[in-house]
Amino acid sequence: MASGESKNLTDKHLYLFEVLVKNIDIKEDLLIGSEKEMIKNPIRVRIIYPDFYDVEIDEVKDCKSIHLPEPEQVKCHSKMSRGSSGKDRVKKTKLPEEAMYVRKTSLHSQKAGFSCLFPMQPVEMLAKLNASSLYFLVYGNAGKDEPSKIIGQAKVDIRKNFIDSVHYASTTSDFPTTANLATSCKIENVFKDITGKIEVYIRLSCFGKFIISMFNMLNGDRNPKDKKKVEQNKTPSECQI
């Protein structure tokens, strides 16, 4: 590895990490009576990225818990009714899994997420991306005086595209790079039963030295060493002006 490339990996760069929960579907047939009542309340999602403790993206901080707004609608897709026609019967059998979900649609999905802006060495960022997946813990709010009940956990592997983006941003200081991931993944309980699915959007923007360079240019301080040389080379008459 060239010395210049090695230095780029050890210098701190600026990153913007964003996570958005777009939608949650819960399997109604796996919930008992009290749990079915529980999901009528807003569902809470906790985002955990274990190796990001130093930038406080973890389950301990309340501000990182996502409280989805009141749902626009709660659709309980029950099994085929007795009065349905043969044509409807064929249509419904094409999507048997959809009949088992309770959909929680957010009115303002952009509020169901968080973003974090932080500096980090690219070499450290690469190590963290390689080490762990991103986890979503899904809770149902039973009531004010009752504890929240965990419905399940979802895991998203964000490594491949994000690692490539960090690598590219480390080799250039001209432009920022962005990696996006929009995915739907299953929610599993402690018994590994699939209790639902969650749709998420994740983005990592790698600014490298781009933002810092822009600030330096605005401040007229592109290179302190060059500025010192200019001051030393000034004539006495130039210094008096």
CSV table of C-alpha atoms in Angstrom, one decimal:
chain,number,residue,atom,x,y,z
A,1,MET,CA,0.0,0.0,0.0
A,2,ALA,CA,1.4,3.4,-1.0
A,3,SER,CA,2.2,5.8,1.8
A,4,GLY,CA,-0.4,8.4,0.4
A,5,GLU,CA,-3.1,5.7,0.4
A,6,SER,CA,-2.1,4.6,3.9
A,7,LYS,CA,-2.4,8.2,5.2
A,8,ASN,CA,-5.8,8.6,3.6
A,9,LEU,CA,-7.0,5.5,5.5
A,10,THR,CA,-5.7,6.8,8.9
A,11,ASP,CA,-6.8,10.5,8.5
A,12,LYS,CA,-10.3,11.1,9.9
A,13,HIS,CA,-13.0,11.6,7.3
A,14,LEU,CA,-16.6,12.8,7.7
A,15,TYR,CA,-19.5,10.3,7.4
A,16,LEU,CA,-23.3,10.6,7.5
A,17,PHE,CA,-25.2,7.5,8.5
A,18,GLU,CA,-29.0,7.5,7.9
A,19,VAL,CA,-31.6,4.8,8.7
A,20,LEU,CA,-35.3,5.0,7.8
A,21,VAL,CA,-38.0,2.5,8.8
A,22,LYS,CA,-40.4,2.6,5.9
A,23,ASN,CA,-42.9,-0.1,6.9
A,24,ILE,CA,-43.5,-3.0,9.3
A,25,ASP,CA,-45.7,-6.0,8.7
A,26,ILE,CA,-46.5,-8.4,11.6
A,27,LYS,CA,-47.9,-11.9,11.2
A,28,GLU,CA,-51.3,-11.9,13.0
A,29,ASP,CA,-51.6,-15.6,13.3
A,30,LEU,CA,-48.5,-15.8,15.6
A,31,LEU,CA,-49.9,-13.3,18.1
A,32,ILE,CA,-52.2,-14.2,21.0
A,33,GLY,CA,-55.3,-12.2,21.9
A,34,SER,CA,-53.5,-9.6,24.1
A,35,GLU,CA,-50.7,-9.2,21.6
A,36,LYS,CA,-53.2,-8.5,18.9
A,37,GLU,CA,-54.5,-5.6,21.0
A,38,MET,CA,-51.0,-4.5,21.6
A,39,ILE,CA,-50.2,-3.9,17.9
A,40,LYS,CA,-53.0,-1.4,17.6
A,41,ASN,CA,-50.7,1.0,19.4
A,42,PRO,CA,-47.7,2.5,17.6
A,43,ILE,CA,-44.8,0.0,17.2
A,44,ARG,CA,-41.4,1.0,18.6
A,45,VAL,CA,-38.2,0.1,16.7
A,46,ARG,CA,-34.7,0.1,18.3
A,47,ILE,CA,-31.7,0.3,15.9
A,48,ILE,CA,-28.5,-1.4,17.1
A,49,TYR,CA,-25.1,-1.3,15.4
A,50,PRO,CA,-22.9,-3.0,18.0
A,51,ASP,CA,-19.6,-1.6,16.8
A,52,PHE,CA,-20.7,2.0,16.7
A,53,TYR,CA,-20.8,2.6,20.5
A,54,ASP,CA,-18.3,5.4,20.1
A,55,VAL,CA,-20.8,7.4,18.0
A,56,GLU,CA,-23.7,6.4,20.3
A,57,ILE,CA,-25.7,4.4,17.8
A,58,ASP,CA,-26.8,1.7,20.2
A,59,GLU,CA,-29.8,0.5,22.1
A,60,VAL,CA,-29.0,2.4,25.3
A,61,LYS,CA,-29.8,5.9,24.0
A,62,ASP,CA,-33.6,6.7,24.1
A,63,CYS,CA,-33.1,9.2,21.2
A,64,LYS,CA,-32.2,6.3,18.9
A,65,SER,CA,-35.5,4.5,19.6
A,66,ILE,CA,-37.9,5.1,16.7
A,67,HIS,CA,-41.5,5.8,17.7
A,68,LEU,CA,-43.6,5.3,14.5
A,69,PRO,CA,-46.4,7.9,14.2
A,70,GLU,CA,-50.0,6.7,14.5
A,71,PRO,CA,-50.7,4.4,11.5
A,72,GLU,CA,-52.6,5.7,8.5
A,73,GLN,CA,-54.5,2.4,8.5
A,74,VAL,CA,-54.3,-1.0,10.2
A,75,LYS,CA,-55.2,-3.7,7.8
A,76,CYS,CA,-55.9,-7.1,9.3
A,77,HIS,CA,-55.8,-9.4,6.3
A,78,SER,CA,-58.0,-12.2,7.4
A,79,LYS,CA,-58.3,-15.5,5.6
A,80,MET,CA,-60.7,-15.9,2.8
A,81,SER,CA,-64.4,-15.2,3.7
A,82,ARG,CA,-67.1,-17.7,3.0
A,83,GLY,CA,-68.9,-15.3,0.7
A,84,SER,CA,-66.0,-14.8,-1.7
A,85,SER,CA,-66.3,-15.8,-5.3
A,86,GLY,CA,-64.2,-18.4,-7.1
A,87,LYS,CA,-62.4,-15.6,-8.9
A,88,ASP,CA,-61.5,-13.9,-5.6
A,89,ARG,CA,-60.5,-17.3,-4.2
A,90,VAL,CA,-57.9,-17.7,-7.0
A,91,LYS,CA,-56.5,-14.2,-6.5
A,92,LYS,CA,-56.0,-14.7,-2.7
A,93,THR,CA,-54.3,-18.1,-3.0
A,94,LYS,CA,-51.6,-16.4,-5.0
A,95,LEU,CA,-50.4,-14.4,-2.0
A,96,PRO,CA,-51.0,-16.7,1.0
A,97,GLU,CA,-48.4,-15.0,3.1
A,98,GLU,CA,-50.0,-11.6,2.8
A,99,ALA,CA,-53.1,-12.9,4.6
A,100,MET,CA,-51.1,-13.4,7.8
A,101,TYR,CA,-49.8,-9.8,8.1
A,102,VAL,CA,-51.0,-6.7,10.0
A,103,ARG,CA,-49.6,-3.7,8.2
A,104,LYS,CA,-48.5,-0.6,10.1
A,105,THR,CA,-48.1,2.2,7.6
A,106,SER,CA,-46.5,5.4,8.9
A,107,LEU,CA,-48.2,8.7,8.1
A,108,HIS,CA,-44.8,10.5,8.1
A,109,SER,CA,-42.3,7.8,7.3
A,110,GLN,CA,-39.5,10.4,7.2
A,111,LYS,CA,-39.8,10.8,11.0
A,112,ALA,CA,-39.4,7.0,11.6
A,113,GLY,CA,-35.6,7.1,11.5
A,114,PHE,CA,-32.4,8.9,12.5
A,115,SER,CA,-29.2,10.2,11.1
A,116,CYS,CA,-25.8,10.6,12.6
A,117,LEU,CA,-22.9,12.8,11.4
A,118,PHE,CA,-19.5,11.9,12.7
A,119,PRO,CA,-15.8,11.8,11.9
A,120,MET,CA,-13.9,8.5,11.8
A,121,GLN,CA,-10.8,7.0,10.3
A,122,PRO,CA,-11.6,5.0,7.1
A,123,VAL,CA,-9.5,2.1,8.4
A,124,GLU,CA,-11.7,2.1,11.5
A,125,MET,CA,-14.9,2.4,9.5
A,126,LEU,CA,-13.9,-0.6,7.3
A,127,ALA,CA,-13.1,-2.7,10.4
A,128,LYS,CA,-16.5,-1.9,11.9
A,129,LEU,CA,-18.4,-2.6,8.7
A,130,ASN,CA,-16.7,-6.0,8.4
A,131,ALA,CA,-17.4,-6.9,12.0
A,132,SER,CA,-21.2,-6.7,12.4
A,133,SER,CA,-24.6,-6.4,10.8
A,134,LEU,CA,-27.3,-3.8,11.6
A,135,TYR,CA,-30.1,-5.0,13.9
A,136,PHE,CA,-33.6,-3.8,14.3
A,137,LEU,CA,-35.5,-4.8,17.5
A,138,VAL,CA,-39.3,-4.5,17.1
A,139,TYR,CA,-41.4,-3.9,20.1
A,140,GLY,CA,-45.2,-3.7,20.7
A,141,ASN,CA,-46.5,-1.1,23.2
A,142,ALA,CA,-48.9,-2.9,25.4
A,143,GLY,CA,-50.0,0.2,27.4
A,144,LYS,CA,-48.8,3.0,29.7
A,145,ASP,CA,-48.4,0.8,32.7
A,146,GLU,CA,-47.3,-2.4,31.0
A,147,PRO,CA,-43.9,-3.2,29.7
A,148,SER,CA,-43.2,-3.3,26.0
A,149,LYS,CA,-43.1,-6.8,24.5
A,150,ILE,CA,-40.5,-7.6,21.9
A,151,ILE,CA,-42.0,-9.0,18.7
A,152,GLY,CA,-38.8,-9.9,17.1
A,153,GLN,CA,-35.5,-9.0,15.6
A,154,ALA,CA,-34.4,-8.3,12.0
A,155,LYS,CA,-30.8,-8.3,10.7
A,156,VAL,CA,-29.5,-6.4,7.7
A,157,ASP,CA,-26.0,-7.0,6.2
A,158,ILE,CA,-24.8,-3.6,5.1
A,159,ARG,CA,-21.2,-4.6,4.3
A,160,LYS,CA,-20.6,-5.0,0.6
A,161,ASN,CA,-21.7,-1.8,-1.0
A,162,PHE,CA,-20.8,0.3,2.0
A,163,ILE,CA,-17.3,-1.0,2.1
A,164,ASP,CA,-16.8,-0.2,-1.5
A,165,SER,CA,-18.0,3.3,-1.0
A,166,VAL,CA,-15.7,3.9,2.0
A,167,HIS,CA,-12.7,2.6,-0.1
A,168,TYR,CA,-13.5,4.9,-3.0
A,169,ALA,CA,-13.9,7.9,-0.8
A,170,SER,CA,-10.6,7.2,0.8
A,171,THR,CA,-8.8,7.3,-2.5
A,172,THR,CA,-10.1,10.7,-3.7
A,173,SER,CA,-10.8,14.0,-2.0
A,174,ASP,CA,-12.6,15.5,-5.0
A,175,PHE,CA,-16.2,14.2,-4.5
A,176,PRO,CA,-18.2,12.6,-1.8
A,177,THR,CA,-19.6,9.1,-2.3
A,178,THR,CA,-22.9,7.5,-1.2
A,179,ALA,CA,-24.0,3.9,-0.7
A,180,ASN,CA,-27.7,3.2,-0.5
A,181,LEU,CA,-29.6,0.0,0.6
A,182,ALA,CA,-33.4,-0.4,0.4
A,183,THR,CA,-34.4,-3.8,1.6
A,184,SER,CA,-37.1,-5.9,3.2
A,185,CYS,CA,-36.1,-8.5,5.7
A,186,LYS,CA,-37.8,-10.9,8.1
A,187,ILE,CA,-38.5,-10.3,11.7
A,188,GLU,CA,-37.7,-13.4,13.9
A,189,ASN,CA,-38.5,-14.1,17.6
A,190,VAL,CA,-36.3,-15.9,20.0
A,191,PHE,CA,-37.6,-19.2,18.7
A,192,LYS,CA,-36.5,-18.3,15.2
A,193,ASP,CA,-40.2,-18.1,14.1
A,194,ILE,CA,-40.9,-15.5,11.5
A,195,THR,CA,-43.2,-13.0,13.2
A,196,GLY,CA,-43.2,-10.4,10.4
A,197,LYS,CA,-41.1,-8.3,8.0
A,198,ILE,CA,-39.6,-4.8,8.0
A,199,GLU,CA,-38.8,-2.5,5.1
A,200,VAL,CA,-35.8,-0.2,5.7
A,201,TYR,CA,-33.8,2.3,3.8
A,202,ILE,CA,-30.1,2.8,4.8
A,203,ARG,CA,-27.6,5.3,3.4
A,204,LEU,CA,-24.0,6.0,4.2
A,205,SER,CA,-22.5,9.1,2.8
A,206,CYS,CA,-18.7,9.3,2.8
A,207,PHE,CA,-17.4,12.9,2.4
A,208,GLY,CA,-13.8,12.0,2.8
A,209,LYS,CA,-11.8,15.2,3.0
A,210,PHE,CA,-14.2,17.0,0.7
A,211,ILE,CA,-16.1,19.0,3.3
A,212,ILE,CA,-13.0,19.9,5.2
A,213,SER,CA,-11.3,21.0,2.0
A,214,MET,CA,-14.3,23.2,1.2
A,215,PHE,CA,-14.2,24.8,4.6
A,216,ASN,CA,-10.5,25.5,4.2
A,217,MET,CA,-11.0,27.1,0.8
A,218,LEU,CA,-13.8,29.3,2.2
A,219,ASN,CA,-11.5,30.4,5.0
A,220,GLY,CA,-8.6,31.1,2.6
A,221,ASP,CA,-6.5,28.5,4.4
A,222,ARG,CA,-5.9,25.8,1.8
A,223,ASN,CA,-2.5,24.9,3.1
A,224,PRO,CA,-1.0,26.5,6.3
A,225,LYS,CA,2.5,25.6,5.2
A,226,ASP,CA,2.1,27.5,1.9
A,227,LYS,CA,0.6,30.4,3.7
A,228,LYS,CA,3.6,30.6,6.0
A,229,LYS,CA,6.0,30.5,3.0
A,230,VAL,CA,4.1,33.4,1.4
A,231,GLU,CA,4.4,35.5,4.6
A,232,GLN,CA,8.1,34.8,4.8
A,233,ASN,CA,8.7,35.8,1.1
A,234,LYS,CA,6.9,39.1,1.4
A,235,THR,CA,9.0,42.3,1.0
A,236,PRO,CA,9.1,44.9,3.8
A,237,SER,CA,6.9,47.3,1.7
A,238,GLU,CA,4.3,44.5,1.2
A,239,CYS,CA,4.2,43.8,4.9
A,240,GLN,CA,3.4,47.5,5.7
A,241,ILE,CA,0.4,47.6,3.4
